[in-house]
Short mmCIF file of the C-alpha atoms (twelve columns), coordinates in Angstrom:
data_MODEL
# 
_entry.id   MODEL 
# 
loop_
_atom_site.group_PDB 
_atom_site.id 
_atom_site.type_symbol 
_atom_site.label_atom_id 
_atom_site.label_alt_id 
_atom_site.label_comp_id 
_atom_site.label_asym_id 
_atom_site.label_seq_id 
_atom_site.Cartn_x 
_atom_site.Cartn_y 
_atom_site.Cartn_z 
_atom_site.pdbx_PDB_model_num 
ATOM 1   C CA . MET A 1   303.336 135.134 41.017 1 
ATOM 2   C CA . SER A 2   306.759 133.796 40.130 1 
ATOM 3   C CA . THR A 3   307.658 133.459 36.471 1 
ATOM 4   C CA . PHE A 4   309.220 130.104 37.357 1 
ATOM 5   C CA . VAL A 5   305.965 128.406 38.394 1 
ATOM 6   C CA . GLY A 6   304.957 125.654 35.998 1 
ATOM 7   C CA . VAL A 7   307.886 123.230 36.229 1 
ATOM 8   C CA . PRO A 8   306.715 120.747 38.864 1 
ATOM 9   C CA . ARG A 9   309.825 118.718 39.511 1 
ATOM 10  C CA . MET A 10  313.355 118.105 38.342 1 
ATOM 11  C CA . PRO A 11  313.379 115.311 35.722 1 
ATOM 12  C CA . ALA A 12  316.824 113.969 36.579 1 
ATOM 13  C CA . PRO A 13  318.196 111.047 34.541 1 
ATOM 14  C CA . ALA A 14  320.385 108.492 36.252 1 
ATOM 15  C CA . ALA A 15  324.137 109.011 35.921 1 
ATOM 16  C CA . GLN A 16  325.797 106.773 33.337 1 
ATOM 17  C CA . ALA A 17  329.361 105.662 32.674 1 
ATOM 18  C CA . ILE A 18  331.530 108.046 30.669 1 
ATOM 19  C CA . THR A 19  335.281 108.668 30.601 1 
ATOM 20  C CA . GLY A 20  336.904 111.942 31.551 1 
ATOM 21  C CA . GLN A 21  337.972 112.626 27.963 1 
ATOM 22  C CA . GLN A 22  334.477 111.916 26.646 1 
ATOM 23  C CA . LYS A 23  333.121 114.320 29.249 1 
ATOM 24  C CA . ARG A 24  335.442 117.043 27.972 1 
ATOM 25  C CA . VAL A 25  334.262 116.455 24.410 1 
ATOM 26  C CA . VAL A 26  330.624 116.754 25.519 1 
ATOM 27  C CA . ARG A 27  331.392 119.963 27.451 1 
ATOM 28  C CA . MET A 28  332.971 121.543 24.368 1 
ATOM 29  C CA . ALA A 29  330.200 120.325 22.060 1 
ATOM 30  C CA . CYS A 30  327.541 121.783 24.363 1 
ATOM 31  C CA . SER A 31  329.504 125.024 24.605 1 
ATOM 32  C CA . LEU A 32  329.608 125.386 20.817 1 
ATOM 33  C CA . LEU A 33  325.946 124.494 20.334 1 
ATOM 34  C CA . LEU A 34  324.661 126.771 23.116 1 
ATOM 35  C CA . ASP A 35  326.537 129.768 21.791 1 
ATOM 36  C CA . TYR A 36  324.798 132.385 19.652 1 
ATOM 37  C CA . PRO A 37  324.599 130.983 16.093 1 
ATOM 38  C CA . GLN A 38  327.028 132.766 13.784 1 
ATOM 39  C CA . GLN A 39  327.716 132.185 10.102 1 
ATOM 40  C CA . ASP A 40  330.166 129.445 11.102 1 
ATOM 41  C CA . MET A 41  327.341 127.384 12.638 1 
ATOM 42  C CA . PRO A 42  327.465 124.732 9.874  1 
ATOM 43  C CA . ALA A 43  331.175 124.216 10.604 1 
ATOM 44  C CA . LYS A 44  330.436 123.877 14.328 1 
ATOM 45  C CA . LEU A 45  327.714 121.312 13.653 1 
ATOM 46  C CA . ALA A 46  330.101 119.362 11.422 1 
ATOM 47  C CA . ALA A 47  332.791 119.441 14.128 1 
ATOM 48  C CA . VAL A 48  330.351 118.110 16.722 1 
ATOM 49  C CA . ARG A 49  329.142 115.369 14.375 1 
ATOM 50  C CA . GLN A 50  332.744 114.291 13.826 1 
ATOM 51  C CA . GLU A 51  333.103 113.581 17.551 1 
ATOM 52  C CA . LEU A 52  329.843 111.641 17.981 1 
ATOM 53  C CA . PRO A 53  331.229 108.176 17.048 1 
ATOM 54  C CA . GLY A 54  333.637 108.406 19.997 1 
ATOM 55  C CA . LEU A 55  330.879 109.113 22.537 1 
ATOM 56  C CA . PRO A 56  328.536 106.674 24.303 1 
ATOM 57  C CA . ASP A 57  325.232 106.409 22.473 1 
ATOM 58  C CA . PHE A 58  323.213 107.765 25.419 1 
ATOM 59  C CA . VAL A 59  324.925 111.139 25.093 1 
ATOM 60  C CA . ALA A 60  325.625 111.115 21.347 1 
ATOM 61  C CA . ARG A 61  321.928 110.629 20.626 1 
ATOM 62  C CA . PRO A 62  320.664 113.985 21.977 1 
ATOM 63  C CA . LEU A 63  323.597 115.850 20.411 1 
ATOM 64  C CA . ARG A 64  322.817 114.235 17.074 1 
ATOM 65  C CA . ALA A 65  319.140 115.171 17.482 1 
ATOM 66  C CA . PHE A 66  320.067 118.829 17.913 1 
ATOM 67  C CA . CYS A 67  322.385 118.748 14.911 1 
ATOM 68  C CA . ASP A 68  319.602 117.250 12.782 1 
ATOM 69  C CA . LEU A 69  317.177 120.011 13.797 1 
ATOM 70  C CA . ALA A 70  319.723 122.812 13.425 1 
ATOM 71  C CA . GLU A 71  320.858 121.653 9.993  1 
ATOM 72  C CA . ALA A 72  317.243 121.807 8.790  1 
ATOM 73  C CA . MET A 73  317.147 125.553 9.631  1 
ATOM 74  C CA . THR A 74  318.940 128.550 8.180  1 
ATOM 75  C CA . VAL A 75  321.447 130.373 10.362 1 
ATOM 76  C CA . ARG A 76  319.142 133.387 10.348 1 
ATOM 77  C CA . ASP A 77  316.206 131.322 11.621 1 
ATOM 78  C CA . LEU A 78  318.436 129.837 14.324 1 
ATOM 79  C CA . GLN A 79  319.503 133.324 15.374 1 
ATOM 80  C CA . VAL A 80  315.909 134.518 15.680 1 
ATOM 81  C CA . LEU A 81  314.921 131.430 17.663 1 
ATOM 82  C CA . TYR A 82  317.997 131.764 19.886 1 
ATOM 83  C CA . VAL A 83  317.114 135.339 20.839 1 
ATOM 84  C CA . GLU A 84  313.475 134.422 21.442 1 
ATOM 85  C CA . THR A 85  314.576 131.529 23.639 1 
ATOM 86  C CA . PHE A 86  317.566 132.647 25.663 1 
ATOM 87  C CA . ASP A 87  317.298 136.440 25.665 1 
ATOM 88  C CA . GLN A 88  313.546 136.812 26.068 1 
ATOM 89  C CA . LYS A 89  312.586 133.937 28.380 1 
ATOM 90  C CA . ARG A 90  313.810 134.359 31.941 1 
ATOM 91  C CA . ARG A 91  313.704 130.644 32.702 1 
ATOM 92  C CA . CYS A 92  316.098 130.068 29.801 1 
ATOM 93  C CA . ALA A 93  318.681 132.684 30.777 1 
ATOM 94  C CA . LEU A 94  322.214 131.339 30.340 1 
ATOM 95  C CA . GLY A 95  323.784 133.613 32.965 1 
ATOM 96  C CA . LEU A 96  324.121 131.223 35.898 1 
ATOM 97  C CA . THR A 97  324.311 133.902 38.595 1 
ATOM 98  C CA . TYR A 98  320.775 134.964 37.656 1 
ATOM 99  C CA . TYR A 99  319.394 131.822 39.304 1 
ATOM 100 C CA . SER A 100 321.289 132.269 42.556 1 
ATOM 101 C CA . HIS A 101 321.179 136.072 42.802 1 
ATOM 102 C CA . GLY A 102 318.427 137.289 40.490 1 
ATOM 103 C CA . ASP A 103 318.139 141.040 40.023 1 
ATOM 104 C CA . THR A 104 320.019 141.961 43.181 1 
ATOM 105 C CA . ARG A 105 323.103 143.962 44.039 1 
ATOM 106 C CA . SER A 106 324.914 140.779 44.955 1 
ATOM 107 C CA . ARG A 107 324.788 139.501 41.388 1 
ATOM 108 C CA . GLY A 108 327.496 141.916 40.322 1 
ATOM 109 C CA . GLN A 109 329.832 140.556 42.995 1 
ATOM 110 C CA . ALA A 110 328.971 136.989 41.999 1 
ATOM 111 C CA . ILE A 111 329.897 137.729 38.384 1 
ATOM 112 C CA . ILE A 112 333.191 139.231 39.551 1 
ATOM 113 C CA . GLY A 113 333.751 136.034 41.554 1 
ATOM 114 C CA . PHE A 114 333.293 133.930 38.405 1 
ATOM 115 C CA . LYS A 115 335.730 136.155 36.534 1 
ATOM 116 C CA . GLU A 116 338.343 135.859 39.274 1 
ATOM 117 C CA . LEU A 117 337.991 132.080 39.452 1 
ATOM 118 C CA . LEU A 118 338.500 131.774 35.695 1 
ATOM 119 C CA . ARG A 119 341.497 134.121 35.888 1 
ATOM 120 C CA . ARG A 120 343.143 132.094 38.677 1 
ATOM 121 C CA . ALA A 121 342.718 128.939 36.603 1 
ATOM 122 C CA . GLY A 122 344.438 130.633 33.656 1 
ATOM 123 C CA . PHE A 123 341.339 130.611 31.466 1 
ATOM 124 C CA . GLU A 124 340.781 133.669 29.270 1 
ATOM 125 C CA . PRO A 125 337.387 133.560 27.525 1 
ATOM 126 C CA . ARG A 126 337.491 134.779 23.931 1 
ATOM 127 C CA . ARG A 127 333.734 135.350 23.746 1 
ATOM 128 C CA . ASN A 128 332.059 138.675 24.350 1 
ATOM 129 C CA . GLU A 129 329.965 137.286 27.203 1 
ATOM 130 C CA . LEU A 130 329.881 137.594 30.978 1 
ATOM 131 C CA . PRO A 131 331.986 134.971 32.795 1 
ATOM 132 C CA . ASP A 132 328.896 133.243 34.238 1 
ATOM 133 C CA . HIS A 133 327.514 132.572 30.736 1 
ATOM 134 C CA . LEU A 134 326.916 128.809 30.521 1 
ATOM 135 C CA . PRO A 135 328.732 128.306 27.174 1 
ATOM 136 C CA . VAL A 136 331.774 130.073 28.667 1 
ATOM 137 C CA . ILE A 137 331.722 127.800 31.732 1 
ATOM 138 C CA . LEU A 138 331.354 124.733 29.514 1 
ATOM 139 C CA . GLU A 139 334.353 125.748 27.418 1 
ATOM 140 C CA . PHE A 140 336.250 126.264 30.669 1 
ATOM 141 C CA . ALA A 141 335.177 122.782 31.804 1 
ATOM 142 C CA . ALA A 142 336.404 121.246 28.543 1 
ATOM 143 C CA . LEU A 143 339.889 122.709 29.054 1 
ATOM 144 C CA . ASP A 144 340.247 122.927 32.836 1 
ATOM 145 C CA . GLU A 145 342.356 120.366 34.701 1 
ATOM 146 C CA . THR A 146 341.985 121.862 38.183 1 
ATOM 147 C CA . GLY A 147 338.417 120.743 38.881 1 
ATOM 148 C CA . ALA A 148 337.306 124.345 39.343 1 
ATOM 149 C CA . ALA A 149 334.980 124.258 36.337 1 
ATOM 150 C CA . GLU A 150 333.258 121.081 37.465 1 
ATOM 151 C CA . ASN A 151 332.796 122.607 40.906 1 
ATOM 152 C CA . LEU A 152 331.173 125.644 39.286 1 
ATOM 153 C CA . LEU A 153 328.771 123.435 37.348 1 
ATOM 154 C CA . GLU A 154 327.822 121.476 40.457 1 
ATOM 155 C CA . ALA A 155 327.386 124.644 42.525 1 
ATOM 156 C CA . ASN A 156 325.019 126.003 39.865 1 
ATOM 157 C CA . ARG A 157 323.299 122.724 38.984 1 
ATOM 158 C CA . HIS A 158 319.882 124.005 40.109 1 
ATOM 159 C CA . GLY A 159 320.084 126.815 37.547 1 
ATOM 160 C CA . VAL A 160 321.163 124.425 34.805 1 
ATOM 161 C CA . GLU A 161 318.170 122.242 35.621 1 
ATOM 162 C CA . VAL A 162 315.769 125.187 35.428 1 
ATOM 163 C CA . VAL A 163 317.035 125.946 31.928 1 
ATOM 164 C CA . ARG A 164 316.765 122.301 30.903 1 
ATOM 165 C CA . SER A 165 313.217 121.972 32.204 1 
ATOM 166 C CA . ALA A 166 312.140 125.198 30.517 1 
ATOM 167 C CA . LEU A 167 313.608 124.106 27.189 1 
ATOM 168 C CA . ARG A 168 311.930 120.708 27.488 1 
ATOM 169 C CA . SER A 169 308.569 122.270 28.265 1 
ATOM 170 C CA . THR A 170 308.689 124.419 25.117 1 
ATOM 171 C CA . GLY A 171 310.040 121.714 22.825 1 
ATOM 172 C CA . SER A 172 313.147 123.775 22.073 1 
ATOM 173 C CA . PRO A 173 315.866 122.185 19.921 1 
ATOM 174 C CA . TRP A 174 318.390 123.243 22.594 1 
ATOM 175 C CA . ALA A 175 316.671 120.932 25.090 1 
ATOM 176 C CA . HIS A 176 318.684 118.128 23.472 1 
ATOM 177 C CA . VAL A 177 321.928 119.955 24.253 1 
ATOM 178 C CA . LEU A 178 321.023 120.436 27.922 1 
ATOM 179 C CA . GLU A 179 319.958 116.799 28.069 1 
ATOM 180 C CA . ALA A 180 323.381 115.705 26.834 1 
ATOM 181 C CA . LEU A 181 325.077 117.939 29.388 1 
ATOM 182 C CA . VAL A 182 323.051 116.701 32.350 1 
ATOM 183 C CA . LEU A 183 323.677 113.083 31.363 1 
ATOM 184 C CA . THR A 184 327.381 113.697 32.084 1 
ATOM 185 C CA . LEU A 185 326.823 115.292 35.506 1 
ATOM 186 C CA . PRO A 186 326.620 113.417 38.824 1 
ATOM 187 C CA . GLU A 187 323.152 112.535 40.061 1 
ATOM 188 C CA . PRO A 188 321.724 115.572 41.870 1 
ATOM 189 C CA . THR A 189 322.028 115.657 45.644 1 
ATOM 190 C CA . PRO A 190 318.964 116.270 47.851 1 
ATOM 191 C CA . GLU A 191 320.311 119.806 48.357 1 
ATOM 192 C CA . VAL A 192 320.325 120.431 44.596 1 
ATOM 193 C CA . VAL A 193 316.789 119.084 44.250 1 
ATOM 194 C CA . ALA A 194 315.604 121.296 47.122 1 
ATOM 195 C CA . ALA A 195 317.292 124.368 45.595 1 
ATOM 196 C CA . TYR A 196 315.702 123.604 42.235 1 
ATOM 197 C CA . GLU A 197 312.243 123.168 43.733 1 
ATOM 198 C CA . LYS A 198 312.563 126.424 45.662 1 
ATOM 199 C CA . LEU A 199 313.717 128.215 42.541 1 
ATOM 200 C CA . VAL A 200 310.868 127.010 40.323 1 
ATOM 201 C CA . SER A 201 308.258 127.772 42.964 1 
ATOM 202 C CA . GLN A 202 309.557 131.132 44.186 1 
ATOM 203 C CA . GLY A 203 311.897 132.366 41.463 1 
ATOM 204 C CA . PRO A 204 315.292 133.986 42.089 1 
ATOM 205 C CA . PRO A 205 315.809 136.973 44.419 1 
ATOM 206 C CA . THR A 206 314.021 140.041 43.060 1 
ATOM 207 C CA . GLU A 207 315.651 143.050 44.707 1 
ATOM 208 C CA . LEU A 208 316.366 145.512 41.896 1 
ATOM 209 C CA . VAL A 209 319.937 146.572 41.351 1 
ATOM 210 C CA . GLY A 210 318.975 150.243 41.309 1 
ATOM 211 C CA . VAL A 211 320.059 153.093 39.080 1 
ATOM 212 C CA . GLY A 212 321.234 151.738 35.761 1 
ATOM 213 C CA . ASN A 213 319.940 148.207 36.491 1 
ATOM 214 C CA . LEU A 214 323.340 146.954 35.386 1 
ATOM 215 C CA . PHE A 215 322.722 143.255 35.797 1 
ATOM 216 C CA . SER A 216 318.944 143.022 35.525 1 
ATOM 217 C CA . THR A 217 318.971 141.401 32.096 1 
ATOM 218 C CA . PRO A 218 319.056 137.579 32.579 1 
ATOM 219 C CA . SER A 219 321.543 137.070 29.760 1 
ATOM 220 C CA . PRO A 220 323.325 139.299 27.253 1 
ATOM 221 C CA . VAL A 221 320.949 140.392 24.499 1 
ATOM 222 C CA . HIS A 222 322.230 139.232 21.132 1 
ATOM 223 C CA . SER A 223 321.686 141.319 18.045 1 
ATOM 224 C CA . GLN A 224 320.022 139.367 15.275 1 
ATOM 225 C CA . GLU A 225 321.920 141.524 12.777 1 
ATOM 226 C CA . ARG A 226 325.440 140.432 13.669 1 
# 
């Protein structure tokens, strides 16, 4: 049985008005908040809070909700919860190619494709993550002026929605961050809805990579000691 069974449909909110600059701010805020919590997490939360007055209330509200929850926890507790959520739950994996390619040989080529696209756009990630890592793509989207980042998000919308639904179903604090992100995306097309429904009912492709299992882990495992 697929590990994705249990999310019956895609709860898609209606698209709402937001400017291009506000969208960029939301992309960067979501990138910071979805990254592994380091000792500078309080500074990141403060930076996000500083931007909230300039955002429409419908998107500022979920970001503020996450900040409230995160500020009530220690960085260490956030780190433990982050690993339990994103590194140990397959439906919450932040590597977008996992949802389109699963544990197959083609995932390696897909990751290389992401890396090449970012390189052509002149974006050099400073994080120690694979190029399909959602926080990396969101940082790219906040800075990119070519439209390539937005195209990547739309092409991988079904995976983003799986993560959002999984976080909602578990009551995760990061569900608020995914909610804010999705509120700035176009309404899903019938093709996106169909891809999402297929993914949650059947799961991603399951062919094993083979010796070494290089890309079988849904997302990079983060050490809770760093």
